Every structure is written in structure tokens, then in C-alpha cells.
Amino acid sequence: MAPIRPRLVLALAALMVGTVMAAPTRADAPPPADYSLTVSPDRAGPAIDPTMYGVFFEDINNAADGGLYAELVQNRSFEFGPADNRAYTPLTGWQQTATGGATGTVQVVNDAERLNERNRHHLRLDLAGTGGVAARFGVVNSGYGAGMALKAGARYDFSVWARTDSGAGTRLTAELRSSDGTVLSLPLGITVRGDRWTKYTGTLTTKVTATGGRLAVTAAGGTGPSTVRLDMVSLFPRDTYKGRANGLRKDLAEKIAALKPGFLRFPGGCLVNTGSHRAYEAPDWERRRSYQWKDTIGPVEQRAVNANFWGYHQSYGLGYYEYFQFAEDIGAMPLPVVPALVTGCGENKATDDPALLQRHIQDTLDLIEFANGPVTSEWGRKRAAMGHPKPFGLTHLGVGNEENLPDQFFARFTAFREAIEAKYPDITIISNSGPDDAGGVFDRAWQLNREAGVDMVDEHYYNSPQWFLENNDRYDAYDRQGPKVFLGEYASRDNRFFNALSEAAYMTGLERNADVVKLASYAPLLADVDNTQWRPDMIWFDNHRSWGSTSYEVQKLFMNNTGDRVVPSRATTTPAVSGPITGAVGLSTWATSAAYDDVEVTAADGTTLLKDDFSAGDARWTRAAGRGDWAVVDGAYVQSDTAAENTLVTAGDTGWHDYDLRLKATKKSGKEGFLIAFGVRDTGNHYWWNLGGWNNTRSAVEKSVDGGKETLVDNGTTIETGRTYDLRVTVRGRQVTLYLDGEVWGSFTDDKAAEPFRQVVTRDKGDLVVKVVNAQATPARTRIDLGTAKVAPTARLTTLQGAPDAVNTVDARPVRPEESTLRGIGKEFTYTFPAHSVTFLRIKTG
């Protein structure tokens, strides 16, 4: 089905005094619901900091190399290997090429002839000397994804470090080619002289536009055998963001800048604090390390490399200096995050090494000096040598990311905090509360943070649209005297417009609580459409195009119209419609083999709805997910594939409610435990009890709505292999109690209303900005009382509207802002907010 383009909400005329109407709706559209919105301009709400909304950059989904970092050569330093990805070799991205009868060998070597100690590998071309001087032998680089995106007439800066053992020198040629070998540029000739590493540079200009470009570097065959060595083979478009050398891809940087972000959080994320915390040094040259900022500054050929947590290689060409420079270029506050020697993101290991901890603390103090120190200081001098004598003005710094071990993390965080406060008391030091919005880790982390009086706590959560609609009031009850909140990562779990609508509704609550929520950033920021580890994402790209998701449009609308103070307002709500938790039951596993037996479902009145000991097979079960290897083995229902994820099988009626589910479960092997589903409507709408989840580090009940999950209750329960557990789930109305081996494991009541009509009003340099989200299929006819007659008779209207399943793609933007002028604005007026819309009314006051 073709995407539905959003309708421009246009008031053609005021039909009566003080009334503004939306564009006519279709005859079959549902009748509007009635609301009221009352503004109190004489009262002062909380001030909104100019840095409230920002962006979070993490190198996930090829966001750096092959993305924002404009380098076109993949594996330019021949450092790729299995440590990064099992499929990688040192020649990933490269192929041998020869013309005119030239022969030779290509190999990547790690020997004493290397460029420098940190750049361990280089390319060795052994030329046989056949074919004469016209013959050429070398390599071709395919770039990232489909290839290098080249524009006709554009200039590209080529560089290479090289050396040769030929006394007469070796003639290198660099040229741009298409994927079929057609030459796209004039050749660039370079003569390499001497057996010492030297950097050679030049410029290539393309004749035609191509999206599958290649870079060829070849050596003349010569008249006798010789060896030429190459490293750091690089090709940059001259036209980077703001024309900077070693710069950024222009279209991506411009899309980020268009958000007008108040801060830039970097460099992650899970890659900050996972892996070893050791340095990149002899004898081990550890390739799976936490992100250590000193690895990423100085000349690019001297920077370390690292395996990326997300399964690929990090060149560190985009390093701390470039992050600081980008933040300055887009007018954002820099907000770096450093590791605290406790790994997160499923690794969950605390490093107990006082000397190593002290080294990381000193590195963090040096980082502050690098950002803010005078040119006479050691690290300020290094910053100046890279081209920026003026300090970057660092004010905020995060320590740690999503640690699941709150006590171990906080002990180390305290050591960082004490050292930083002693030397740099004006720096705001940000702690965190783990990877979820609630649960045991979250509660303990917040307890420690409150008791210690930390400045700010970084919260992260990714939830369903339902959760965001239900939790608009999350921060209403936060202690105004306690630590402030940095909502460093959040998103609804897809890129459909309904996800963006739920995020917009939630953002009205963030602004309303701007005295508590001081910083907020959607995540992730960037995603390569051809190499994605996480969805949703704000900005998508391929090798030559980029486009904003529906969430990008929402974020941009809020970030460009934040305002400087909240104006108190209130609105009526939508009548809540609720009923009991209803649905079938299910069994599943995640990267685990497990056996289930004696499954029994009993209604509240004692009627048996299902009783299955699998003696008659598994005919009563439906393989809903279509994954896994399910079979009845020794009288139990066994899923034996330890690689399969979410192997859901279901039984029963989707109309079941008020029942008890009992069963026995035994883990046979694998990474996790059991998934016991109830209230199953379909594969994307259900509850499940996740026992031994997250690599068997904790357990939780998760609710899935249209595929998006939220955590309702969790604790640290883990599952033992070979042990049989008695499990029971009791569902009564919307209350659920769970029993593990006869003991109450946990309980919850799922009765929050998912309010679809949300609003907030802010003041922006004298303008009132009325922000309304209508996340339902019904138009919202709203009587608005601005509380003052001193308003202009017209307002600027900006609307995002579209089908709830609409997705912005490279070929179509069904959701984009539409602007118009509304007339008939007064102290009181009526406006009908379209179904599935975000509407901003900017009204001048006098």
C-alpha cells in the first residue's frame, strides 16, 4: 500500500468569532471527541534550560566509520580482524588488481617495519617486476556498503603512507573506478622514494556521479622485483561539514545541526564501558577494550583501533577532538561519558584493580584539562597542537553507562567524583540508574545517588508506545530537591508514526517537569540502512542519501520550539476503557534449551481450561513464532535450539481471563532461562515472565504491545541448569501474582491509562507555544482558554500528521511538518486537532 501523505491542517477562515476549525474531515471519519485546554499565563512554571534537548551519538549501526565520519576507505589501516567480527580479515574491503601482465603478491603483515607501534599492520606488495613499466599491480578498496558515493566534478583528498625498497623509487597510481572497473577519474601519480615511511597526498576529481565507486592504488610493475609497503590509505571528500580536514559527512552533520541540539552526548553507550579496561599496549595489544579517550586523539595514523561492542571495527578517526569540535560547530554543549570499570550491557563485571582505577581517574582529570586547560598545560597544549587553542568549555561529564551492579558501580563512581570535585568543582558529574525505567537495579541506584547527593542521574529506557502514553506523569512525583535527571537514552521501539506520537506525548511531560528533567536525548541517533544493530533510530542513511524518521520530525519540532519557561496549563482527559488481562498462554526460550511439562490452566472458578503432560504429543500447541526446534522428548516439551531467539509456542483461547497457569520448567543448556507467556493475543501483544534473562543476570515480567516491550517488575533471580522449577502465574482482572517454587516472586497491577491527548504550553521570547499531541484515531475538538486577551489574532500552526503505521523512507516522507496561519485567535477559541497528529500553535502575546 502506498504511504499516506500528511494532510495540511489549514483553517481557511474563522466560521464564527473566536473559532478556528481544522480542514474538513472525510465523511467516514469518526466524530471528534471534546476536550478543553486552559492556560494560566499569570502563573510561572519551571524555567527550561537552553540545553534541555540534545543528541546522543554512539557508534552503533555504522554511525561513525561509514557514517558520520567522512572517510570513504574501509579498513584503511589494514587492522580489521576476527577480534572485530568473525567474518573480518586484514584484507576486508580490499581486492587484488593487476593490469598489463603485472604479477605479485599481496599480504598484510605485522612486523618490525610497521608504521608505528599502535598501527600494528600494514600492506605489503611484492612486485615480480613482470610486464614492464606500463604494467600495474595493487589493490582496490570497495568502501562501505554499496561502495563509495562520488559526485561528478567533486574533489577528493587522497593520502597514503608508503615506503619502498626500490632504489629507483616506485611509481604509485591512485584512481577512482566503478564496480565494473571503469575508470572514473584522471589518475594521480605519486613516486614513492626511500625505505622510510612518508605520507603522500594528492587530489582526485570524478568525471561522473556514481554510488558504487572504488579506489584503486597500484604500483608500476617495473623491470625487476621490489617491495612497496602501504598504510593509512585514505580518501575524503573535500566537501565535509564546515570544510574540516578529517571531517564529517556533510548531509548527516547538517541534519543533526538542524535539530539545534543543546548538547552532544558521546561516545556511547555500550561501547563506553564494555570489554577490558586495559590500555592498548604490549604485550597483549588488547583489541576488545572500553572506550578510552586518549586512544582517540593526535594524528590519525597514531591512534589506536578497537573492536566495537556492536560487532565491527572502530578506527577512532572520529575521536574526542572531533566530537568536541562538532559540538562547538553545532552550538551544543559537549557531554562526554567515561568508563567506571564496571561493565554493563550484559557483561556485568566489576574490575577490582586499584591501580587501574586510579589510572582511569587520572585519565578523566586529563580529559577535563584537554577540554578546558590553557595551552601552557600538558593536555591543553595537545589540544592546541590539534588546531584548537581556545578551550572547549566542558561543564558536564558522565561516569559509567547502564551498569547492572549498582553497589560496585557506585563505589567506583564515588572515587571518580571525589577526585573530579577536588580539582574541578564546577564540573557537573553525572551518575546513572542502570538500563531500565524501574526494578531492583534502578531502585538501588537511585537510593545510592540520592543518599550521596549527586548532581544528576542518567536514566535510560526503551519501551512500547503504550508505556509512553501511560507514563506522561512519571516525573511529576520526583523530589524537587534531589538529583536532577538526564534522560540520556529513550525511544519507543519502532520507527512508525505511532511510536513518534507516543514519544511526543511523553515529551510534553518532560517539559512540564523541566525543573527535574534537565537534559533529554532520543537514541540512537544514526543508522546505516545496510548495517543496523538497533531499531528504532532517528536518522537513517545509505552511502549517499539520508532521511529523518518520523521520530526525527517530532524531535526537531520540539527542539526548535522548546521555549524558556513552562506556562502552567491543564486539559481534560479521554475516558478510560479497560477490562481484564485477556489472552492465551505460551512457552518460549531465548538462546536456551529448556523442557516444559505438566502445563495446567485453571479458571478462577476451578474449571480446567488446559491440562497437558505431553503424553499425547504437542497437538494443542501452535508454533506462533515459527522459530526453534520443539519436540516432545521423554514426556516433556523441549526446545533444543540454543541459538534460536524467541521461540514462542502458544495454547488456549485469546478470550481467556482470570486464570491460574501452572507448569514445570527445566533449563537444559544455553545462555538464559525460561519465558512463560500469558495474556497472549498474538506474537506482538502479550506478557511474559522472563526468568534468567539478559544472559541469566536477572528476571522480569515484560509487556509487549505491538512488538514494543516494557518492564513491569523485575529482580535478580537467575536460573540453574538441570534444576526443575515449579512456576505459577495467577491472573485476576488486571492484577497478576507470580510464584516460583511456591513462594511469591512478584506481583503487579497493569491498570494505567494510556492517555492519547497530551499538551504542554511554554513561553518562547514572548510567544505562547501551545503543543498538543492527539495520538488517537479520533479528532480532538478542543475549547482553548489562553487566559489572556492580549494575543495576536493569528497564530503560526505547525502540524505533523499521518497514518499511525507511516514510516519515513529514502523514497517517501509521509510525515513531515506542514505550516500555515490560523486566524480567529482570541482569549478563547475552539480548534479541532486532527487524529494522529502533533500540533504546535505559536501565538504572539502583547
mmCIF file of C-alpha atoms in Angstrom, residues 56-380:
data_model
loop_
_atom_site.group_PDB
_atom_site.id
_atom_site.type_symbol
_atom_site.label_atom_id
_atom_site.label_comp_id
_atom_site.label_asym_id
_atom_site.label_seq_id
_atom_site.Cartn_x
_atom_site.Cartn_y
_atom_site.Cartn_z
ATOM 1 C CA PHE A 56 23.301 11.224 21.816
ATOM 2 C CA PHE A 57 25.943 9.879 19.444
ATOM 3 C CA GLU A 58 27.092 6.289 19.704
ATOM 4 C CA ASP A 59 28.978 4.301 17.077
ATOM 5 C CA ILE A 60 26.195 1.785 16.506
ATOM 6 C CA ASN A 61 24.683 0.937 13.102
ATOM 7 C CA ASN A 62 27.896 2.162 11.373
ATOM 8 C CA ALA A 63 27.240 5.619 12.803
ATOM 9 C CA ALA A 64 30.930 6.620 12.782
ATOM 10 C CA ASP A 65 33.107 4.745 10.260
ATOM 11 C CA GLY A 66 30.990 4.509 7.131
ATOM 12 C CA GLY A 67 28.584 7.081 8.543
ATOM 13 C CA LEU A 68 29.196 10.480 10.114
ATOM 14 C CA TYR A 69 32.984 10.147 9.731
ATOM 15 C CA ALA A 70 33.537 11.067 6.087
ATOM 16 C CA GLU A 71 36.416 8.660 5.358
ATOM 17 C CA LEU A 72 35.448 6.659 2.239
ATOM 18 C CA VAL A 73 38.045 3.869 2.562
ATOM 19 C CA GLN A 74 37.010 0.890 4.646
ATOM 20 C CA ASN A 75 39.848 -0.746 6.599
ATOM 21 C CA ARG A 76 42.290 1.961 5.602
ATOM 22 C CA SER A 77 44.974 0.758 8.031
ATOM 23 C CA PHE A 78 44.533 -3.000 7.462
ATOM 24 C CA GLU A 79 43.675 -3.547 11.122
ATOM 25 C CA PHE A 80 40.398 -5.427 10.584
ATOM 26 C CA GLY A 81 40.344 -8.930 12.042
ATOM 27 C CA PRO A 82 38.335 -11.595 13.858
ATOM 28 C CA ALA A 83 38.565 -9.604 17.088
ATOM 29 C CA ASP A 84 36.180 -7.134 15.449
ATOM 30 C CA ASN A 85 33.951 -9.633 13.683
ATOM 31 C CA ARG A 86 34.428 -13.324 12.919
ATOM 32 C CA ALA A 87 33.916 -12.612 9.215
ATOM 33 C CA TYR A 88 36.673 -9.983 9.055
ATOM 34 C CA THR A 89 40.214 -10.446 7.729
ATOM 35 C CA PRO A 90 43.021 -7.882 7.433
ATOM 36 C CA LEU A 91 42.011 -7.539 3.760
ATOM 37 C CA THR A 92 38.307 -6.934 4.357
ATOM 38 C CA GLY A 93 37.264 -4.221 1.918
ATOM 39 C CA TRP A 94 40.251 -4.841 -0.388
ATOM 40 C CA GLN A 95 40.813 -6.856 -3.548
ATOM 41 C CA GLN A 96 43.891 -7.512 -5.628
ATOM 42 C CA THR A 97 44.075 -5.908 -9.089
ATOM 43 C CA ALA A 98 46.573 -6.170 -11.946
ATOM 44 C CA THR A 99 46.892 -4.803 -15.497
ATOM 45 C CA GLY A 100 49.348 -5.199 -18.355
ATOM 46 C CA GLY A 101 50.615 -8.576 -17.253
ATOM 47 C CA ALA A 102 51.892 -7.409 -13.866
ATOM 48 C CA THR A 103 52.184 -10.036 -11.163
ATOM 49 C CA GLY A 104 52.959 -10.015 -7.489
ATOM 50 C CA THR A 105 51.618 -10.905 -4.075
ATOM 51 C CA VAL A 106 49.510 -9.018 -1.586
ATOM 52 C CA GLN A 107 49.712 -9.662 2.140
ATOM 53 C CA VAL A 108 49.012 -7.851 5.362
ATOM 54 C CA VAL A 109 51.929 -8.108 7.755
ATOM 55 C CA ASN A 110 52.565 -7.357 11.402
ATOM 56 C CA ASP A 111 56.321 -6.920 11.643
ATOM 57 C CA ALA A 112 59.032 -4.540 12.712
ATOM 58 C CA GLU A 113 58.600 -2.489 9.532
ATOM 59 C CA ARG A 114 55.201 -1.217 10.722
ATOM 60 C CA LEU A 115 54.262 2.476 10.540
ATOM 61 C CA ASN A 116 54.214 2.816 14.340
ATOM 62 C CA GLU A 117 53.591 0.736 17.428
ATOM 63 C CA ARG A 118 49.857 1.476 17.567
ATOM 64 C CA ASN A 119 49.340 0.901 13.872
ATOM 65 C CA ARG A 120 50.329 -2.747 14.018
ATOM 66 C CA HIS A 121 49.543 -3.970 10.495
ATOM 67 C CA HIS A 122 50.311 -2.710 7.016
ATOM 68 C CA LEU A 123 50.020 -3.869 3.409
ATOM 69 C CA ARG A 124 52.998 -5.401 1.671
ATOM 70 C CA LEU A 125 53.029 -5.542 -2.127
ATOM 71 C CA ASP A 126 55.770 -7.772 -3.528
ATOM 72 C CA LEU A 127 56.142 -6.875 -7.194
ATOM 73 C CA ALA A 128 57.531 -9.521 -9.523
ATOM 74 C CA GLY A 129 58.766 -6.933 -11.990
ATOM 75 C CA THR A 130 56.882 -8.506 -14.904
ATOM 76 C CA GLY A 131 55.006 -6.711 -17.657
ATOM 77 C CA GLY A 132 57.279 -3.713 -17.987
ATOM 78 C CA VAL A 133 56.806 -0.160 -16.817
ATOM 79 C CA ALA A 134 53.212 0.013 -18.173
ATOM 80 C CA ALA A 135 52.083 -2.894 -16.024
ATOM 81 C CA ARG A 136 50.403 -2.132 -12.694
ATOM 82 C CA PHE A 137 49.753 -4.289 -9.659
ATOM 83 C CA GLY A 138 47.960 -3.358 -6.444
ATOM 84 C CA VAL A 139 44.677 -3.252 -4.584
ATOM 85 C CA VAL A 140 41.166 -1.827 -4.872
ATOM 86 C CA ASN A 141 39.041 -0.686 -1.937
ATOM 87 C CA SER A 142 35.250 -1.053 -2.151
ATOM 88 C CA GLY A 143 34.370 1.451 0.560
ATOM 89 C CA TYR A 144 31.378 0.885 2.845
ATOM 90 C CA GLY A 145 28.109 -0.742 1.870
ATOM 91 C CA ALA A 146 27.427 -0.498 -1.870
ATOM 92 C CA GLY A 147 30.630 1.447 -2.439
ATOM 93 C CA MET A 148 31.924 4.992 -2.413
ATOM 94 C CA ALA A 149 29.413 7.716 -3.278
ATOM 95 C CA LEU A 150 31.124 10.004 -5.797
ATOM 96 C CA LYS A 151 29.789 13.236 -7.326
ATOM 97 C CA ALA A 152 30.713 14.449 -10.786
ATOM 98 C CA GLY A 153 33.224 17.278 -10.580
ATOM 99 C CA ALA A 154 33.749 16.899 -6.835
ATOM 100 C CA ARG A 155 37.268 16.790 -5.404
ATOM 101 C CA TYR A 156 38.513 14.023 -3.131
ATOM 102 C CA ASP A 157 41.629 14.231 -0.976
ATOM 103 C CA PHE A 158 43.799 11.128 -1.245
ATOM 104 C CA SER A 159 46.623 10.237 1.106
ATOM 105 C CA VAL A 160 48.782 7.212 1.795
ATOM 106 C CA TRP A 161 51.791 6.354 3.910
ATOM 107 C CA ALA A 162 54.293 4.382 1.851
ATOM 108 C CA ARG A 163 57.864 3.113 1.592
ATOM 109 C CA THR A 164 59.776 1.078 -0.987
ATOM 110 C CA ASP A 165 62.998 -0.901 -1.208
ATOM 111 C CA SER A 166 63.462 0.062 -4.848
ATOM 112 C CA GLY A 167 66.445 2.364 -5.242
ATOM 113 C CA ALA A 168 64.824 3.968 -8.272
ATOM 114 C CA GLY A 169 61.596 4.546 -6.387
ATOM 115 C CA THR A 170 58.170 3.049 -7.034
ATOM 116 C CA ARG A 171 55.528 4.793 -9.092
ATOM 117 C CA LEU A 172 52.085 4.595 -7.423
ATOM 118 C CA THR A 173 48.874 5.466 -9.202
ATOM 119 C CA ALA A 174 45.594 6.265 -7.425
ATOM 120 C CA GLU A 175 42.358 6.416 -9.382
ATOM 121 C CA LEU A 176 38.619 6.119 -8.873
ATOM 122 C CA ARG A 177 36.768 3.283 -10.527
ATOM 123 C CA SER A 178 33.261 1.940 -10.815
ATOM 124 C CA SER A 179 32.356 -1.519 -9.539
ATOM 125 C CA ASP A 180 32.970 -2.951 -13.030
ATOM 126 C CA GLY A 181 36.445 -1.407 -13.234
ATOM 127 C CA THR A 182 35.625 1.599 -15.377
ATOM 128 C CA VAL A 183 37.983 4.460 -14.565
ATOM 129 C CA LEU A 184 36.060 7.484 -13.191
ATOM 130 C CA SER A 185 38.898 9.948 -12.628
ATOM 131 C CA LEU A 186 42.172 11.080 -14.059
ATOM 132 C CA PRO A 187 45.000 9.077 -12.499
ATOM 133 C CA LEU A 188 47.009 10.590 -9.658
ATOM 134 C CA GLY A 189 50.678 9.660 -9.939
ATOM 135 C CA ILE A 190 52.979 9.539 -6.924
ATOM 136 C CA THR A 191 56.594 8.428 -6.798
ATOM 137 C CA VAL A 192 57.499 6.700 -3.562
ATOM 138 C CA ARG A 193 61.174 7.151 -2.733
ATOM 139 C CA GLY A 194 63.119 5.597 0.102
ATOM 140 C CA ASP A 195 62.560 2.831 2.592
ATOM 141 C CA ARG A 196 61.232 5.104 5.334
ATOM 142 C CA TRP A 197 57.563 5.780 5.926
ATOM 143 C CA THR A 198 56.441 9.004 4.225
ATOM 144 C CA LYS A 199 52.998 10.482 3.739
ATOM 145 C CA TYR A 200 51.981 11.247 0.156
ATOM 146 C CA THR A 201 48.918 13.296 -0.774
ATOM 147 C CA GLY A 202 47.001 14.404 -3.824
ATOM 148 C CA THR A 203 43.553 15.182 -5.201
ATOM 149 C CA LEU A 204 41.217 13.115 -7.358
ATOM 150 C CA THR A 205 38.259 14.552 -9.261
ATOM 151 C CA THR A 206 35.454 12.357 -10.563
ATOM 152 C CA LYS A 207 34.140 12.595 -14.079
ATOM 153 C CA VAL A 208 30.678 11.194 -13.308
ATOM 154 C CA THR A 209 28.353 10.616 -10.383
ATOM 155 C CA ALA A 210 28.449 7.063 -9.007
ATOM 156 C CA THR A 211 27.206 5.316 -5.879
ATOM 157 C CA GLY A 212 29.337 2.181 -6.206
ATOM 158 C CA GLY A 213 32.743 3.786 -6.516
ATOM 159 C CA ARG A 214 36.078 2.156 -5.764
ATOM 160 C CA LEU A 215 39.589 3.445 -5.004
ATOM 161 C CA ALA A 216 42.442 1.688 -6.780
ATOM 162 C CA VAL A 217 46.066 2.046 -5.663
ATOM 163 C CA THR A 218 48.540 0.331 -7.936
ATOM 164 C CA ALA A 219 52.303 0.200 -8.312
ATOM 165 C CA ALA A 220 54.154 0.152 -11.630
ATOM 166 C CA GLY A 221 55.452 -3.309 -12.445
ATOM 167 C CA GLY A 222 58.984 -2.055 -13.084
ATOM 168 C CA THR A 223 61.800 -4.109 -14.521
ATOM 169 C CA GLY A 224 62.725 -6.143 -11.505
ATOM 170 C CA PRO A 225 61.376 -7.455 -8.172
ATOM 171 C CA SER A 226 60.692 -4.918 -5.422
ATOM 172 C CA THR A 227 58.580 -4.410 -2.327
ATOM 173 C CA VAL A 228 56.365 -1.456 -1.552
ATOM 174 C CA ARG A 229 54.562 -1.081 1.746
ATOM 175 C CA LEU A 230 51.351 0.908 2.219
ATOM 176 C CA ASP A 231 49.369 2.044 5.244
ATOM 177 C CA MET A 232 46.613 4.538 6.105
ATOM 178 C CA VAL A 233 45.193 4.623 2.582
ATOM 179 C CA SER A 234 42.625 7.407 2.802
ATOM 180 C CA LEU A 235 40.084 9.209 0.642
ATOM 181 C CA PHE A 236 37.991 12.099 1.943
ATOM 182 C CA PRO A 237 35.506 14.288 0.109
ATOM 183 C CA ARG A 238 36.811 17.842 0.088
ATOM 184 C CA ASP A 239 33.266 18.993 0.876
ATOM 185 C CA THR A 240 32.997 17.894 4.513
ATOM 186 C CA TYR A 241 30.869 19.628 7.149
ATOM 187 C CA LYS A 242 32.284 23.143 7.506
ATOM 188 C CA GLY A 243 35.161 22.069 5.257
ATOM 189 C CA ARG A 244 37.138 20.482 8.087
ATOM 190 C CA ALA A 245 40.023 18.104 7.402
ATOM 191 C CA ASN A 246 39.454 14.613 8.805
ATOM 192 C CA GLY A 247 35.894 15.836 8.801
ATOM 193 C CA LEU A 248 32.293 14.739 8.843
ATOM 194 C CA ARG A 249 29.835 13.691 6.176
ATOM 195 C CA LYS A 250 28.033 16.879 5.293
ATOM 196 C CA ASP A 251 24.406 15.736 4.883
ATOM 197 C CA LEU A 252 24.399 13.801 8.151
ATOM 198 C CA ALA A 253 26.049 16.606 10.110
ATOM 199 C CA GLU A 254 23.599 19.116 8.656
ATOM 200 C CA LYS A 255 20.609 17.014 9.685
ATOM 201 C CA ILE A 256 21.956 16.851 13.229
ATOM 202 C CA ALA A 257 22.668 20.594 13.249
ATOM 203 C CA ALA A 258 19.124 21.303 12.017
ATOM 204 C CA LEU A 259 17.824 19.894 15.290
ATOM 205 C CA LYS A 260 19.560 22.780 17.107
ATOM 206 C CA PRO A 261 20.641 20.428 19.906
ATOM 207 C CA GLY A 262 21.520 21.855 23.291
ATOM 208 C CA PHE A 263 24.120 19.172 23.991
ATOM 209 C CA LEU A 264 26.044 16.346 22.332
ATOM 210 C CA ARG A 265 26.498 13.229 24.458
ATOM 211 C CA PHE A 266 29.323 10.982 23.227
ATOM 212 C CA PRO A 267 30.829 8.460 22.538
ATOM 213 C CA GLY A 268 28.232 5.981 23.892
ATOM 214 C CA GLY A 269 26.551 3.887 25.076
ATOM 215 C CA CYS A 270 27.509 0.290 25.486
ATOM 216 C CA LEU A 271 30.842 0.734 23.755
ATOM 217 C CA VAL A 272 31.983 3.074 26.560
ATOM 218 C CA ASN A 273 32.191 0.540 29.362
ATOM 219 C CA THR A 274 32.328 -2.940 27.818
ATOM 220 C CA GLY A 275 35.399 -5.088 27.274
ATOM 221 C CA SER A 276 38.755 -4.804 29.006
ATOM 222 C CA HIS A 277 39.748 -1.588 30.741
ATOM 223 C CA ARG A 278 43.411 -2.201 29.969
ATOM 224 C CA ALA A 279 45.391 0.005 27.626
ATOM 225 C CA TYR A 280 46.259 -0.735 24.010
ATOM 226 C CA GLU A 281 49.866 -1.710 24.692
ATOM 227 C CA ALA A 282 52.372 -4.555 24.798
ATOM 228 C CA PRO A 283 52.392 -7.390 25.351
ATOM 229 C CA ASP A 284 48.712 -8.142 24.700
ATOM 230 C CA TRP A 285 47.576 -5.240 22.480
ATOM 231 C CA GLU A 286 44.063 -5.826 23.755
ATOM 232 C CA ARG A 287 41.523 -5.335 20.956
ATOM 233 C CA ARG A 288 38.281 -5.518 22.976
ATOM 234 C CA ARG A 289 38.519 -2.508 25.238
ATOM 235 C CA SER A 290 36.314 0.069 26.834
ATOM 236 C CA TYR A 291 36.364 3.466 25.117
ATOM 237 C CA GLN A 292 39.466 5.263 26.438
ATOM 238 C CA TRP A 293 39.670 8.825 25.193
ATOM 239 C CA LYS A 294 43.461 9.084 24.937
ATOM 240 C CA ASP A 295 43.374 6.372 22.265
ATOM 241 C CA THR A 296 41.399 8.723 20.019
ATOM 242 C CA ILE A 297 43.402 11.968 19.799
ATOM 243 C CA GLY A 298 46.511 13.091 17.976
ATOM 244 C CA PRO A 299 47.475 12.247 14.374
ATOM 245 C CA VAL A 300 45.043 9.665 12.994
ATOM 246 C CA GLU A 301 47.837 7.305 11.950
ATOM 247 C CA GLN A 302 48.983 7.131 15.575
ATOM 248 C CA ARG A 303 45.588 6.446 17.113
ATOM 249 C CA ALA A 304 44.696 3.049 18.484
ATOM 250 C CA VAL A 305 41.983 0.879 16.978
ATOM 251 C CA ASN A 306 39.379 -1.177 18.788
ATOM 252 C CA ALA A 307 36.690 -3.771 18.353
ATOM 253 C CA ASN A 308 33.274 -2.166 18.532
ATOM 254 C CA PHE A 309 30.809 -3.682 21.015
ATOM 255 C CA TRP A 310 28.251 -3.772 18.190
ATOM 256 C CA GLY A 311 30.240 -6.227 16.100
ATOM 257 C CA TYR A 312 32.535 -4.288 13.830
ATOM 258 C CA HIS A 313 35.737 -2.218 13.785
ATOM 259 C CA GLN A 314 36.400 1.245 15.240
ATOM 260 C CA SER A 315 39.165 3.246 13.590
ATOM 261 C CA TYR A 316 38.951 6.148 16.086
ATOM 262 C CA GLY A 317 39.384 8.555 13.193
ATOM 263 C CA LEU A 318 36.334 10.176 14.735
ATOM 264 C CA GLY A 319 37.752 10.767 18.198
ATOM 265 C CA TYR A 320 37.395 13.048 21.173
ATOM 266 C CA TYR A 321 38.850 16.102 19.438
ATOM 267 C CA GLU A 322 36.412 15.689 16.561
ATOM 268 C CA TYR A 323 33.492 15.238 18.971
ATOM 269 C CA PHE A 324 34.375 18.424 20.822
ATOM 270 C CA GLN A 325 34.802 20.274 17.526
ATOM 271 C CA PHE A 326 31.447 19.029 16.222
ATOM 272 C CA ALA A 327 29.685 20.075 19.422
ATOM 273 C CA GLU A 328 31.147 23.541 19.041
ATOM 274 C CA ASP A 329 30.226 23.683 15.345
ATOM 275 C CA ILE A 330 26.545 22.941 16.038
ATOM 276 C CA GLY A 331 26.320 25.127 19.135
ATOM 277 C CA ALA A 332 25.897 22.201 21.530
ATOM 278 C CA MET A 333 27.298 21.616 24.995
ATOM 279 C CA PRO A 334 29.823 18.724 24.912
ATOM 280 C CA LEU A 335 28.928 15.883 27.266
ATOM 281 C CA PRO A 336 31.451 13.030 27.235
ATOM 282 C CA VAL A 337 30.964 9.739 29.092
ATOM 283 C CA VAL A 338 33.876 7.744 30.552
ATOM 284 C CA PRO A 339 34.009 4.140 31.802
ATOM 285 C CA ALA A 340 33.831 3.447 35.531
ATOM 286 C CA LEU A 341 35.492 -0.009 35.449
ATOM 287 C CA VAL A 342 32.174 -1.826 35.786
ATOM 288 C CA THR A 343 30.932 -3.279 32.525
ATOM 289 C CA GLY A 344 27.291 -3.037 31.508
ATOM 290 C CA CYS A 345 25.143 -4.140 28.584
ATOM 291 C CA GLY A 346 25.027 -7.786 29.659
ATOM 292 C CA GLU A 347 28.705 -8.168 30.612
ATOM 293 C CA ASN A 348 28.130 -7.177 34.256
ATOM 294 C CA LYS A 349 31.642 -7.450 35.622
ATOM 295 C CA ALA A 350 33.380 -5.219 38.141
ATOM 296 C CA THR A 351 37.147 -4.787 37.721
ATOM 297 C CA ASP A 352 38.873 -4.826 41.095
ATOM 298 C CA ASP A 353 42.254 -3.238 40.387
ATOM 299 C CA PRO A 354 43.047 -0.109 42.448
ATOM 300 C CA ALA A 355 45.981 0.920 40.258
ATOM 301 C CA LEU A 356 43.922 0.599 37.086
ATOM 302 C CA LEU A 357 41.069 2.522 38.687
ATOM 303 C CA GLN A 358 43.456 5.313 39.617
ATOM 304 C CA ARG A 359 44.797 5.402 36.073
ATOM 305 C CA HIS A 360 41.278 5.847 34.662
ATOM 306 C CA ILE A 361 40.537 8.554 37.221
ATOM 307 C CA GLN A 362 43.694 10.396 36.202
ATOM 308 C CA ASP A 363 42.728 9.964 32.550
ATOM 309 C CA THR A 364 39.411 11.662 33.342
ATOM 310 C CA LEU A 365 41.158 14.564 35.051
ATOM 311 C CA ASP A 366 43.397 14.819 31.990
ATOM 312 C CA LEU A 367 40.310 14.843 29.785
ATOM 313 C CA ILE A 368 38.973 17.892 31.586
ATOM 314 C CA GLU A 369 42.351 19.554 31.129
ATOM 315 C CA PHE A 370 42.313 18.626 27.439
ATOM 316 C CA ALA A 371 38.920 20.296 27.065
ATOM 317 C CA ASN A 372 39.397 23.304 29.299
ATOM 318 C CA GLY A 373 43.080 23.713 30.148
ATOM 319 C CA PRO A 374 45.292 26.576 28.980
ATOM 320 C CA VAL A 375 47.755 25.970 26.181
ATOM 321 C CA THR A 376 50.503 26.016 28.814
ATOM 322 C CA SER A 377 49.115 22.825 30.408
ATOM 323 C CA GLU A 378 50.156 19.384 29.158
ATOM 324 C CA TRP A 379 46.783 18.400 27.733
ATOM 325 C CA GLY A 380 45.729 21.892 26.750
#
